[in-house]
Amino acid sequence: MWNGAFDAILGFDLGKIVNVRGIYVWNYNEGGGWNTRSVKEVEISASVDNQSFIPVGKFTLKQAPGRDDDPGEAVSFAKVVRARWFRWRILSNYRGGEMSGLAEVRFANADLKAVVTLPPVWKPTYPRPTHPRLALGQPLPGAENIAFPAASGVVDVTKAPYRAKGDGKTDDTHALQQALADNTDRGAILYFPNGIYRVSDTLRWGGDEGRQRNTIFWGQSRAGAVLQLMDHCTGFQNPRKPKGVVYTGHKPAQRFGNELHTLTIDTGVSNPGAEGIQFIANNQGGVYDVTIVSGDGQGVNGLDLGYTDEQGPCLIKNVRVQGFDVGVSVSTSVASETLEHIVVEHQNRYGFRNDGQPCTVRDLHSINAVPAFRAGGVFTTLVDCRFEGVKGAENRDALEVEGPTFCRNLKTSGYHAAISSRVAGNTRTLTGPNVPLYLSKPAAGLSGSATGSLNLPVKETPKVAWDAPKTWAGVQQYGARPDSEADASEALQEAIDSGATTVYLLRGAYRIGKTVVLRGNVRRLIGCKANLIPIAPLTGQNAPLFRFADGMAPVVVVEGINTDFSGGPYFFLEHDSKRTLVMRRLAINFQAAEAYRTGPGGTGDVYIEDVVGRYFHFHQQHLWARQFNPEGDGIHVENDGGTAWILGLKTEGGGPLLLAKNGSTTELLGGFSYSVGDTLRAPMFVIENSRVALSFAEVCYSGQPFPIIIHETRGGAVREIKQDDPLWRGSFTLFHSGGPE
């Protein structure tokens, strides 16, 4: 393809002298009216020595149609021309100035017969996936059975007014798209009872670009709720213009709260331009417990996280991708993804490809004959991955590194080498098969050893059973109504004290005027994207919206809740219990108000998954966090004498991003600062007599990055790493402080 001055001169070298009888031309074919750049009149001359040119003729070319089905045109010369070099003088285009372009040009060799080359017949490398044949909504034996109370406000796509069939025969596209259009940006959970929902076009998050957010797909079970693209589907045939079965929006980074849960996406057969999910979420959102399969192995990307800029942060967890050219694809420079427990298999080019993003991945299992992972991003962190090479992988390398990379505990088999690295002009190969630790540049440190990471014990987020809907208690049963001006805190407390194990809030806004205590039998507090608004007297108090106290359940989950953007002395949650707390899918949007504090009795463990908020203060606790997004100015995360393991930390605002003090231990795997604003005078990380290991990167477009990256105090001595230090240069593959474990 060429695109240049509207009156340019182009030169072609055929490599040798040949007899040419004409040309084949595909003119400039960009849609949206840009096909007017197509060359209209061109004067062609030819030469055998690239010095003396003889005229061939003046030709008028057809304007390209601006569609994918452009057949091009054949243009014959008046007589056969013997030449090697051709010169084209562009005389005009269909725009009348500005720029001219050509998509493709071929020269017809007069000494050869025309040869028609057909594309090879596609041969699937695995049997076509099958799905359970269930009556609509029938539970799948041995699988999860996710269901919500009828009064929860969840939108069942099989009920009126949408009435999707889910019978594996009917085209449900219109019904599902109407459900999306009616419920966009409303915090709606679109619920898919078990069934096979056939579609013939992309299911697009509805509304304009400002409203493609706060929308959830949630299936009854991962294997039983299936969205399946029809075979040979129109619009999904061009790999150069991939289309997702599900599309959640486009930049800018305002796609808050988009989620997909417990379902399967199947792109069918003979859809080479299909993608399973084109997904974007920002600050809070993700894909959880989802399978993405190609019916015959064709397709561009299974999970495409790189089709638009300003992606993330988001959490991708418990996802399997089968088939496609690339299983998971990420790119562009902001704002990071965190992935855990991912399986990619039977890909055609790469299992996982990172072409630009800060990307953190733990427990990626690749089963492939192609490279498992290409790390070409701003910063890639890989932990506890297993790359299994099958037949055909013996001449390939499992991990291809072309950007800053931290890799720990990599296990490979069946490949030529575990890692091939080409970073900053340096080429090296680690044959493996297993690699305990790989750093694309040497570790940095100010005190103690800087040769290895802390290797803190990793605990999985505890699972809490999903209760039958009839056992749930809703705040509306106790008089609270969404979007009411009345104080809902008393009703919420009554629901918690009712003896129910699951308490829920309908979507909508609730005003909270005094602290609500999580106690008794409750083991799950779930908001169907409920929005909490503090009101007096709470707004004038140094008190939490929720106090987590002792009770019956050893583990309690708080999830699916948003707050407004107010600020004050109040804060979101105080952990005042010896029990374990799980915080999931929370958007704690307070401005100048804290998200979390440890209370005087708070000795229990804390797990964080997919949470955005301001100011988290942990005191002598154990923390395991995945996709943690603290924002704002001031101290983002404080670890005071505890232990913190963080997988994927994305931040904004002025520091310190982490204050580690009083003998605490912190391991941060895959951090990313999107540094904005003019309040970046504090150090990025402050370490006071504590052990810290960081793999971290920074992107700053404001011209005001953090001037001091590390400020460490140990035994009275102060040491620093500053922005211009060669140890930094935008990222650490590992910074290690405080000596060996």
PDB file of C-alpha atoms in Angstrom, residues 56 94 126 132 167 177 237 240 259 268 273 300 337 344 371 402 423 453 469 485 501 519 545 579 621 639 650 698 701:
ATOM      1  CA  VAL A  56       4.082   3.383 -22.224  1.00  0.00           C
ATOM      2  CA  TYR A  94     -10.681  11.474  -7.363  1.00  0.00           C
ATOM      3  CA  TYR A 126      -9.117 -30.520  16.746  1.00  0.00           C
ATOM      4  CA  PRO A 132     -24.519 -29.592  26.603  1.00  0.00           C
ATOM      5  CA  ASP A 167     -32.667 -23.344  21.875  1.00  0.00           C
ATOM      6  CA  GLN A 177     -29.151  -6.601  21.190  1.00  0.00           C
ATOM      7  CA  GLN A 237     -15.107 -13.452   6.801  1.00  0.00           C
ATOM      8  CA  ARG A 240      -8.130  -7.914   8.173  1.00  0.00           C
ATOM      9  CA  GLU A 259     -17.987  -7.628  33.079  1.00  0.00           C
ATOM     10  CA  GLY A 268     -18.635 -21.294  14.950  1.00  0.00           C
ATOM     11  CA  GLY A 273     -12.585 -12.857  10.662  1.00  0.00           C
ATOM     12  CA  VAL A 300      -8.185 -13.707  14.631  1.00  0.00           C
ATOM     13  CA  GLU A 337      -4.228  -5.849  32.421  1.00  0.00           C
ATOM     14  CA  VAL A 344      -4.637 -21.161  25.673  1.00  0.00           C
ATOM     15  CA  PRO A 371       5.269 -19.872  20.615  1.00  0.00           C
ATOM     16  CA  GLU A 402      11.352  -8.171  22.871  1.00  0.00           C
ATOM     17  CA  VAL A 423      16.052  -6.637  24.143  1.00  0.00           C
ATOM     18  CA  SER A 453      12.504 -11.994  44.346  1.00  0.00           C
ATOM     19  CA  PRO A 469     -31.899 -17.401  45.645  1.00  0.00           C
ATOM     20  CA  GLU A 485     -34.090   9.999  49.368  1.00  0.00           C
ATOM     21  CA  THR A 501     -26.291 -15.897  54.444  1.00  0.00           C
ATOM     22  CA  ARG A 519     -21.958  -9.690  61.339  1.00  0.00           C
ATOM     23  CA  LEU A 545     -19.935   2.884  55.841  1.00  0.00           C
ATOM     24  CA  ARG A 579     -12.281 -13.420  59.995  1.00  0.00           C
ATOM     25  CA  GLN A 621      -2.449  -8.012  58.245  1.00  0.00           C
ATOM     26  CA  ASN A 639       1.644  -1.682  54.647  1.00  0.00           C
ATOM     27  CA  LYS A 650      -2.299   0.199  38.556  1.00  0.00           C
ATOM     28  CA  GLU A 698       5.696   4.073  34.582  1.00  0.00           C
ATOM     29  CA  TYR A 701       2.265  11.955  29.151  1.00  0.00           C
TER      30      TYR A 701
END
